[in-house]
Short mmCIF file of C-alpha atoms (C1' of nucleotides) in Angstrom, two decimals:
data_model
loop_
_atom_site.label_atom_id
_atom_site.label_comp_id
_atom_site.label_asym_id
_atom_site.label_seq_id
_atom_site.Cartn_x
_atom_site.Cartn_y
_atom_site.Cartn_z
CA MET D 1 5.56 -8.39 15.10
CA ARG D 2 3.03 -8.08 12.29
CA LEU D 3 1.93 -10.86 10.02
CA THR D 4 1.12 -9.77 6.52
CA THR D 5 1.41 -11.03 2.95
CA LYS D 6 4.66 -9.08 2.50
CA GLY D 7 6.41 -11.15 5.02
CA ARG D 8 5.09 -14.35 3.46
CA TYR D 9 6.43 -13.23 0.13
CA ALA D 10 9.85 -12.71 1.62
CA VAL D 11 9.91 -16.14 3.31
CA THR D 12 8.85 -17.79 0.08
CA ALA D 13 11.49 -16.13 -1.85
CA MET D 14 14.19 -16.88 0.71
CA LEU D 15 13.17 -20.50 0.80
CA ASP D 16 13.36 -20.71 -3.00
CA LEU D 17 16.82 -19.13 -2.81
CA ALA D 18 18.00 -21.49 -0.01
CA PHE D 19 16.82 -24.46 -2.15
CA HIS D 20 18.21 -23.46 -5.52
CA SER D 21 21.37 -21.50 -4.65
CA GLN D 22 23.48 -24.42 -3.43
CA ILE D 23 25.51 -24.61 -6.63
CA LYS D 24 25.37 -21.13 -8.14
CA PRO D 25 23.66 -17.81 -7.57
CA VAL D 26 19.90 -17.57 -8.38
CA THR D 27 18.48 -14.70 -10.42
CA LEU D 28 15.43 -12.86 -9.21
CA THR D 29 13.90 -13.53 -12.64
CA ASP D 30 13.94 -17.21 -11.86
CA ILE D 31 12.42 -16.80 -8.40
CA ALA D 32 9.83 -14.47 -9.90
CA ALA D 33 8.84 -17.09 -12.41
CA ARG D 34 8.84 -19.99 -9.95
CA GLN D 35 6.90 -18.25 -7.20
CA THR D 36 4.79 -15.96 -9.33
CA ILE D 37 5.97 -12.78 -7.69
CA SER D 38 6.64 -9.74 -9.74
CA LEU D 39 10.33 -9.12 -10.41
CA SER D 40 10.33 -5.46 -9.30
CA TYR D 41 8.58 -6.35 -6.12
CA LEU D 42 11.19 -8.98 -5.50
CA GLU D 43 13.88 -6.46 -6.07
CA GLN D 44 12.42 -4.21 -3.44
CA LEU D 45 12.26 -7.07 -0.94
CA PHE D 46 15.78 -8.20 -1.75
CA ALA D 47 17.10 -4.67 -1.30
CA ARG D 48 15.91 -4.88 2.26
CA LEU D 49 17.27 -8.44 2.81
CA ARG D 50 20.64 -7.35 1.40
CA ARG D 51 20.75 -4.36 3.74
CA ALA D 52 19.93 -6.61 6.57
CA GLY D 53 22.94 -8.72 5.64
CA MET D 54 21.08 -11.86 4.76
CA VAL D 55 21.77 -12.12 1.07
CA LYS D 56 24.50 -11.07 -1.28
CA GLY D 57 24.04 -9.97 -4.94
CA VAL D 58 26.47 -11.13 -7.60
CA ARG D 59 26.45 -8.97 -10.69
CA GLY D 60 27.00 -9.86 -14.30
CA PRO D 61 26.28 -12.96 -16.31
CA GLY D 62 25.88 -15.96 -14.24
CA GLY D 63 25.12 -13.72 -11.21
CA GLY D 64 22.21 -13.55 -9.01
CA TYR D 65 21.63 -13.76 -5.29
CA LYS D 66 23.03 -16.15 -2.68
CA LEU D 67 22.68 -16.47 1.04
CA CYS D 68 25.30 -14.76 3.21
CA ARG D 69 24.96 -17.34 5.94
CA LYS D 70 23.99 -21.05 5.98
CA ALA D 71 20.23 -21.74 5.57
CA SER D 72 20.44 -23.21 9.09
CA ASP D 73 21.56 -19.83 10.45
CA ILE D 74 18.74 -17.75 8.99
CA ASN D 75 15.43 -17.85 10.85
CA ILE D 76 12.00 -16.87 9.72
CA SER D 77 11.64 -14.19 12.25
CA GLU D 78 14.54 -12.03 10.86
CA VAL D 79 13.33 -12.48 7.34
CA ILE D 80 10.01 -10.98 8.24
CA ALA D 81 11.56 -8.28 10.40
CA ALA D 82 13.85 -7.28 7.41
CA VAL D 83 11.00 -6.52 5.07
CA ASP D 84 8.43 -5.25 7.53
CA GLU D 85 8.38 -1.69 8.63
CA PRO D 86 9.30 -1.43 12.40
CA LEU D 87 5.71 -0.49 13.20
CA ASP D 88 5.09 2.35 15.71
CA SER D 89 5.15 1.10 19.20
CA THR D 90 1.50 1.47 20.18
CA LYS D 91 0.90 5.02 21.19
CA CYS D 92 2.12 4.63 24.76
CA GLY D 93 5.75 4.02 24.10
CA GLY D 94 6.55 3.26 27.68
CA GLU D 95 5.14 6.54 28.80
CA ALA D 96 4.50 7.11 32.47
CA ASN D 97 1.00 8.42 32.01
CA CYS D 98 0.00 5.01 30.59
CA GLN D 99 0.31 2.76 33.53
CA LYS D 100 -2.72 4.16 35.23
CA ASP D 101 -4.92 3.54 32.22
CA LYS D 102 -6.54 0.21 31.68
CA ALA D 103 -5.62 0.48 28.01
CA CYS D 104 -2.11 -0.47 28.81
CA LEU D 105 -3.29 -3.99 29.69
CA THR D 106 -4.02 -4.58 26.07
CA HIS D 107 -0.65 -3.14 25.19
CA ASN D 108 0.97 -5.71 27.44
CA LEU D 109 -0.96 -8.50 26.03
CA TRP D 110 0.11 -7.53 22.52
CA MET D 111 3.71 -7.29 23.56
CA GLY D 112 3.41 -10.78 25.07
CA LEU D 113 1.92 -12.16 22.01
CA SER D 114 4.43 -10.52 19.74
CA GLU D 115 7.18 -12.04 21.83
CA GLN D 116 5.63 -15.45 21.66
CA ILE D 117 5.40 -15.36 17.93
CA ARG D 118 8.85 -13.99 17.49
CA ASN D 119 10.30 -16.81 19.62
CA TYR D 120 8.29 -19.33 17.63
CA LEU D 121 9.59 -18.08 14.38
CA GLU D 122 13.16 -17.64 15.62
CA GLY D 123 13.28 -21.26 16.36
CA ILE D 124 12.63 -22.21 12.71
CA SER D 125 15.37 -21.86 10.18
CA LEU D 126 15.11 -21.99 6.39
CA ALA D 127 17.04 -25.28 6.57
CA ASP D 128 14.52 -26.66 8.99
CA LEU D 129 11.80 -26.12 6.48
CA LEU D 130 13.75 -27.53 3.58
CA GLU D 131 14.74 -30.63 5.46
CA LYS D 132 11.37 -31.79 6.66
CA ASN D 133 8.28 -31.72 4.58
CA GLN D 134 5.99 -32.95 7.34
CA VAL D 135 5.10 -29.54 8.58
CA GLN D 136 1.62 -30.75 9.37
CA GLU D 137 2.90 -33.20 11.81
CA ILE D 138 5.05 -30.68 13.52
CA ALA D 139 2.22 -28.22 13.78
CA GLN D 140 0.23 -30.96 15.42
CA ARG D 141 2.91 -31.55 18.05
CA GLN D 142 3.32 -27.79 18.65
CA HIS D 143 -0.38 -27.50 19.00
CA HIS D 144 -0.21 -29.94 21.86
CA ASP D 145 2.61 -27.94 23.50
CA ALA D 146 0.60 -24.83 23.13
CA GLN D 147 -2.30 -26.40 24.92
CA GLN D 148 -0.11 -27.34 27.79
CA ALA D 149 1.23 -23.75 27.90
CA ILE D 150 -2.33 -22.54 28.16
CA GLU D 151 -2.99 -24.92 30.95
CA ILE D 152 -0.10 -23.55 32.88
CA TYR D 153 -1.18 -19.99 32.12
CA ARG D 154 -4.66 -20.68 33.53
CA HIS D 155 -3.69 -22.72 36.53
CA PRO D 156 -0.29 -21.71 37.73
CA GLU D 157 1.46 -24.06 40.12
CA MET E 1 -4.66 -15.41 11.01
CA ARG E 2 -3.31 -11.90 10.38
CA LEU E 3 -2.10 -9.48 13.04
CA THR E 4 -2.80 -5.94 12.35
CA THR E 5 -3.69 -2.76 14.21
CA LYS E 6 -7.33 -3.29 13.41
CA GLY E 7 -7.42 -6.41 15.59
CA ARG E 8 -5.61 -4.60 18.34
CA TYR E 9 -8.13 -1.84 18.30
CA ALA E 10 -11.01 -4.29 18.62
CA VAL E 11 -9.36 -6.19 21.49
CA THR E 12 -8.67 -2.86 23.33
CA ALA E 13 -12.27 -1.75 22.94
CA MET E 14 -13.67 -5.16 24.07
CA LEU E 15 -11.39 -5.08 27.10
CA ASP E 16 -12.64 -1.61 27.92
CA LEU E 17 -16.28 -2.77 27.47
CA ALA E 18 -15.71 -5.92 29.66
CA PHE E 19 -14.23 -3.74 32.35
CA HIS E 20 -16.82 -0.99 32.39
CA SER E 21 -20.05 -2.71 31.47
CA GLN E 22 -20.49 -4.73 34.63
CA ILE E 23 -23.17 -2.41 35.98
CA LYS E 24 -24.69 -0.73 32.86
CA PRO E 25 -24.12 -0.55 29.17
CA VAL E 26 -21.21 1.45 27.88
CA THR E 27 -21.50 3.96 25.10
CA LEU E 28 -19.04 3.94 22.21
CA THR E 29 -18.50 7.65 22.90
CA ASP E 30 -17.06 6.70 26.30
CA ILE E 31 -14.81 3.94 24.86
CA ALA E 32 -13.63 6.35 22.11
CA ALA E 33 -12.67 8.93 24.70
CA ARG E 34 -10.89 6.47 26.97
CA GLN E 35 -9.00 4.56 24.36
CA THR E 36 -8.53 7.36 21.86
CA ILE E 37 -10.09 5.56 19.02
CA SER E 38 -12.38 7.51 16.67
CA LEU E 39 -16.17 7.01 17.41
CA SER E 40 -17.02 6.18 13.80
CA TYR E 41 -14.24 3.61 13.48
CA LEU E 42 -15.45 1.98 16.64
CA GLU E 43 -18.91 1.96 15.17
CA GLN E 44 -17.62 -0.01 12.21
CA LEU E 45 -15.81 -2.44 14.47
CA PHE E 46 -18.76 -2.99 16.77
CA ALA E 47 -21.09 -3.60 13.81
CA ARG E 48 -18.96 -6.57 13.01
CA LEU E 49 -18.64 -7.64 16.68
CA ARG E 50 -22.45 -7.44 16.94
CA ARG E 51 -23.00 -9.51 13.84
CA ALA E 52 -20.56 -12.07 15.27
CA GLY E 53 -22.82 -12.30 18.30
CA MET E 54 -20.30 -11.05 20.84
CA VAL E 55 -21.91 -7.70 21.89
CA LYS E 56 -25.45 -6.39 22.06
CA GLY E 57 -26.50 -2.78 21.51
CA VAL E 58 -29.03 -1.19 23.91
CA ARG E 59 -30.76 1.81 22.40
CA GLY E 60 -32.06 4.91 24.06
CA PRO E 61 -30.94 6.95 27.04
CA GLY E 62 -28.77 4.89 29.37
CA GLY E 63 -28.03 2.57 26.49
CA GLY E 64 -24.81 1.51 24.95
CA TYR E 65 -23.11 -1.85 24.42
CA LYS E 66 -22.81 -4.85 26.61
CA LEU E 67 -21.30 -8.28 26.23
CA CYS E 68 -23.60 -11.10 24.99
CA ARG E 69 -21.57 -13.66 26.99
CA LYS E 70 -19.47 -13.59 30.09
CA ALA E 71 -16.03 -12.07 29.72
CA SER E 72 -14.52 -15.42 30.59
CA ASP E 73 -16.35 -16.92 27.59
CA ILE E 74 -14.94 -14.52 25.00
CA ASN E 75 -11.47 -15.22 23.78
CA ILE E 76 -9.12 -12.95 21.95
CA SER E 77 -8.97 -15.11 18.82
CA GLU E 78 -12.61 -14.59 18.04
CA VAL E 79 -12.49 -10.85 18.61
CA ILE E 80 -9.73 -10.55 15.96
CA ALA E 81 -11.52 -12.99 13.60
CA ALA E 82 -14.68 -10.97 13.85
CA VAL E 83 -13.12 -7.65 12.61
CA ASP E 84 -10.46 -9.07 10.22
CA GLU E 85 -11.35 -10.03 6.76
CA PRO E 86 -11.05 -13.77 6.22
CA LEU E 87 -7.93 -13.24 4.04
CA ASP E 88 -7.61 -15.11 0.76
CA SER E 89 -6.21 -18.53 1.23
CA THR E 90 -2.77 -18.10 -0.28
CA LYS E 91 -3.15 -18.68 -4.00
CA CYS E 92 -2.92 -22.45 -3.88
CA GLY E 93 -6.19 -22.99 -2.03
CA GLY E 94 -5.57 -26.69 -1.58
CA GLU E 95 -5.14 -27.15 -5.33
CA ALA E 96 -3.62 -30.36 -6.65
CA ASN E 97 -1.22 -28.54 -8.82
CA CYS E 98 0.53 -27.06 -5.82
CA GLN E 99 1.99 -30.08 -4.11
CA LYS E 100 4.71 -30.48 -6.75
CA ASP E 101 5.94 -27.02 -6.25
CA LYS E 102 8.39 -26.16 -3.37
CA ALA E 103 6.38 -22.98 -2.75
CA CYS E 104 3.82 -25.00 -0.94
CA LEU E 105 6.28 -25.69 1.85
CA THR E 106 5.99 -21.99 2.75
CA HIS E 107 2.31 -22.25 2.55
CA ASN E 108 2.33 -25.09 5.10
CA LEU E 109 4.56 -23.15 7.43
CA TRP E 110 2.17 -20.31 7.42
CA MET E 111 -0.79 -22.54 8.06
CA GLY E 112 1.04 -24.08 10.95
CA LEU E 113 1.99 -20.73 12.36
CA SER E 114 -1.52 -19.40 12.01
CA GLU E 115 -2.90 -22.39 13.83
CA GLN E 116 -0.36 -21.82 16.57
CA ILE E 117 -1.29 -18.24 17.06
CA ARG E 118 -4.94 -18.96 16.86
CA ASN E 119 -4.60 -21.60 19.65
CA TYR E 120 -2.58 -19.31 21.73
CA LEU E 121 -5.20 -16.57 21.51
CA GLU E 122 -8.07 -18.91 21.93
CA GLY E 123 -6.70 -19.84 25.36
CA ILE E 124 -6.88 -16.20 26.61
CA SER E 125 -10.21 -14.71 27.51
CA LEU E 126 -11.13 -11.09 28.22
CA ALA E 127 -11.65 -12.08 31.86
CA ASP E 128 -8.16 -13.58 32.04
CA LEU E 129 -6.70 -10.30 31.04
CA LEU E 130 -8.77 -8.31 33.47
CA GLU E 131 -8.06 -10.61 36.34
CA LYS E 132 -4.35 -10.57 36.29
CA ASN E 133 -2.18 -7.57 35.58
CA GLN E 134 1.13 -9.44 35.56
CA VAL E 135 1.07 -10.11 31.87
CA GLN E 136 4.85 -9.72 31.86
CA GLU E 137 5.28 -12.61 34.12
CA ILE E 138 2.99 -14.80 32.12
CA ALA E 139 4.70 -13.87 28.96
CA GLN E 140 7.96 -14.93 30.62
CA ARG E 141 6.56 -18.32 31.49
CA GLN E 142 5.14 -18.84 28.04
CA HIS E 143 8.40 -17.79 26.55
CA HIS E 144 9.92 -20.70 28.52
CA ASP E 145 7.27 -23.10 27.25
CA ALA E 146 7.89 -21.89 23.67
CA GLN E 147 11.52 -22.59 23.95
CA GLN E 148 10.69 -26.13 25.03
CA ALA E 149 8.42 -26.57 22.10
CA ILE E 150 11.24 -25.50 19.83
CA GLU E 151 13.55 -28.04 21.38
CA ILE E 152 11.02 -30.78 20.70
CA TYR E 153 10.55 -29.53 17.17
CA ARG E 154 14.27 -29.76 16.45
CA HIS E 155 14.97 -32.99 18.29
CA PRO E 156 11.93 -35.15 18.15
CA GLU E 157 11.71 -38.09 20.64
"C1'" DT B 1 -42.55 14.73 22.97
"C1'" DA B 2 -37.76 15.37 23.57
"C1'" DA B 3 -33.39 13.57 24.35
"C1'" DT B 4 -30.52 9.73 23.98
"C1'" DA B 5 -27.87 6.49 21.59
"C1'" DG B 6 -27.66 2.75 18.32
"C1'" DT B 7 -27.74 1.88 13.22
"C1'" DT B 8 -26.67 2.64 8.58
"C1'" DG B 9 -24.60 4.40 4.41
"C1'" DA B 10 -21.91 7.35 1.77
"C1'" DC B 11 -17.86 9.70 1.39
"C1'" DT B 12 -12.77 11.18 2.26
"C1'" DA B 13 -7.79 10.98 3.40
"C1'" DT B 14 -3.79 8.39 4.22
"C1'" DT B 15 -0.86 4.51 4.12
"C1'" DT B 16 0.44 0.05 2.59
"C1'" DT B 17 0.85 -3.08 -1.03
"C1'" DG B 18 2.09 -4.92 -5.18
"C1'" DC B 19 3.55 -3.70 -9.47
"C1'" DT B 20 5.37 -1.05 -13.98
"C1'" DA B 21 8.79 1.51 -16.37
"C1'" DG B 22 12.86 3.31 -16.80
"C1'" DG B 23 17.31 3.96 -15.91
"C1'" DT B 24 22.71 3.00 -14.04
"C1'" DT B 25 26.49 0.02 -12.69
"C1'" DA B 26 29.44 -4.09 -12.33
"C1'" DA B 27 30.95 -8.23 -14.22
"C1'" DG B 28 31.49 -11.61 -17.42
"C1'" DT B 29 31.82 -13.02 -22.72
"C1'" DA B 30 32.64 -12.66 -27.78
"C1'" DT R 1 36.31 -2.97 -27.06
"C1'" DA R 2 31.48 -4.02 -27.62
"C1'" DC R 3 27.81 -6.63 -26.05
"C1'" DT R 4 25.08 -9.08 -22.72
"C1'" DT R 5 23.56 -10.17 -18.26
"C1'" DA R 6 21.77 -9.15 -14.01
"C1'" DA R 7 22.16 -6.53 -9.76
"C1'" DC R 8 20.88 -2.08 -8.23
"C1'" DC R 9 18.29 2.26 -7.99
"C1'" DT R 10 14.52 5.71 -8.61
"C1'" DA R 11 10.07 7.38 -9.59
"C1'" DG R 12 5.45 6.75 -9.94
"C1'" DC R 13 0.99 4.48 -10.04
"C1'" DA R 14 -3.38 1.71 -9.02
"C1'" DA R 15 -5.72 -1.07 -5.85
"C1'" DA R 16 -6.62 -2.24 -1.30
"C1'" DA R 17 -6.67 -1.59 3.61
"C1'" DT R 18 -6.78 1.67 7.29
"C1'" DA R 19 -8.76 5.29 9.83
"C1'" DG R 20 -11.89 8.61 10.08
"C1'" DT R 21 -15.92 12.23 8.91
"C1'" DC R 22 -20.64 13.45 8.12
"C1'" DA R 23 -25.47 12.99 7.95
"C1'" DA R 24 -29.70 10.76 8.28
"C1'" DC R 25 -32.62 7.50 10.57
"C1'" DT R 26 -34.68 4.45 14.21
"C1'" DA R 27 -35.72 2.64 18.69
"C1'" DT R 28 -35.99 3.54 23.52
"C1'" DT R 29 -36.56 5.96 27.72
"C1'" DA R 30 -37.69 9.82 30.64
#
DNA sequence: TAATAGTTGACTATTTTGCTAGGTTAAGTA
DNA sequence: TACTTAACCTAGCAAAATAGTCAACTATTA
């Protein structure tokens, strides 16, 4: 899992869509204006989101985009995965010649971290974000949980 | 906090260094050969790591690089921070005109996530990684902890 | 002094990112 | 039917990031 501005753009746009599309479809032009993202770039992002089955386009006047599923059933992880290229799996793609090398330790760390981030983002839906504005507070609580996890990591049992 | 291949290269190299520099300094040529990273790219990365006070170069025959601190006192977070550019702080850099806009929710999410990842990586030192090879097992345990954090997030109290 | 190895800077190639410009197609509306 | 709207599609482009090369220079050690 990579974390770049591209994914952030996608999440921003999806949040805007989830917030505004409750009555009727939302045009990309509107999202572009509200979020200051270029229209054509949004089109590219939404082409991927559509192919991933997360949004549906409605053509013609009064058309636009709407969510395929409920906002509570779309998590941040899949939004990012939809727009990001599936990045090459770190040279040693499970090759046998890798285990002997110390380099693979790093590989494992990264896999573990990726997994951790993915899980974290999978647990947060678009609806979660729209419902509660006190993200700071939540981050604080999760910070605390993370510290506990680290304790367990360092001193098992 | 961004997650790119650049950071992964840096961590890989630092791990290699921590592992091999216990007796004498390690040349970048050696690291380049072992980790299949180009020498000059490593030079660029180590220039930053040196400026960040994490490694020290020893010139002349028998020279190379060594760690400034113990491997247990160098965490993954600072390695990545040293080589990554400090990324522009998301348009609304704490501006007042931002709070009104729904876009800032996304911003907050990202800040929270960055914080989470940073904390996670701060809790892992180079020594931690070298000591235990069972990263999978650890990832498993942390996965479990992450799930608990998500539960708390969704159902506070 | 000669060899080693860090240090520095300039330069190149590739990929990703973000965006522009131009179309085509489907669905409403006059 | 003609017109408008907006999705959908394609090609291309400039800036940045990524990854790497080459060459000169400096400090250290043998």
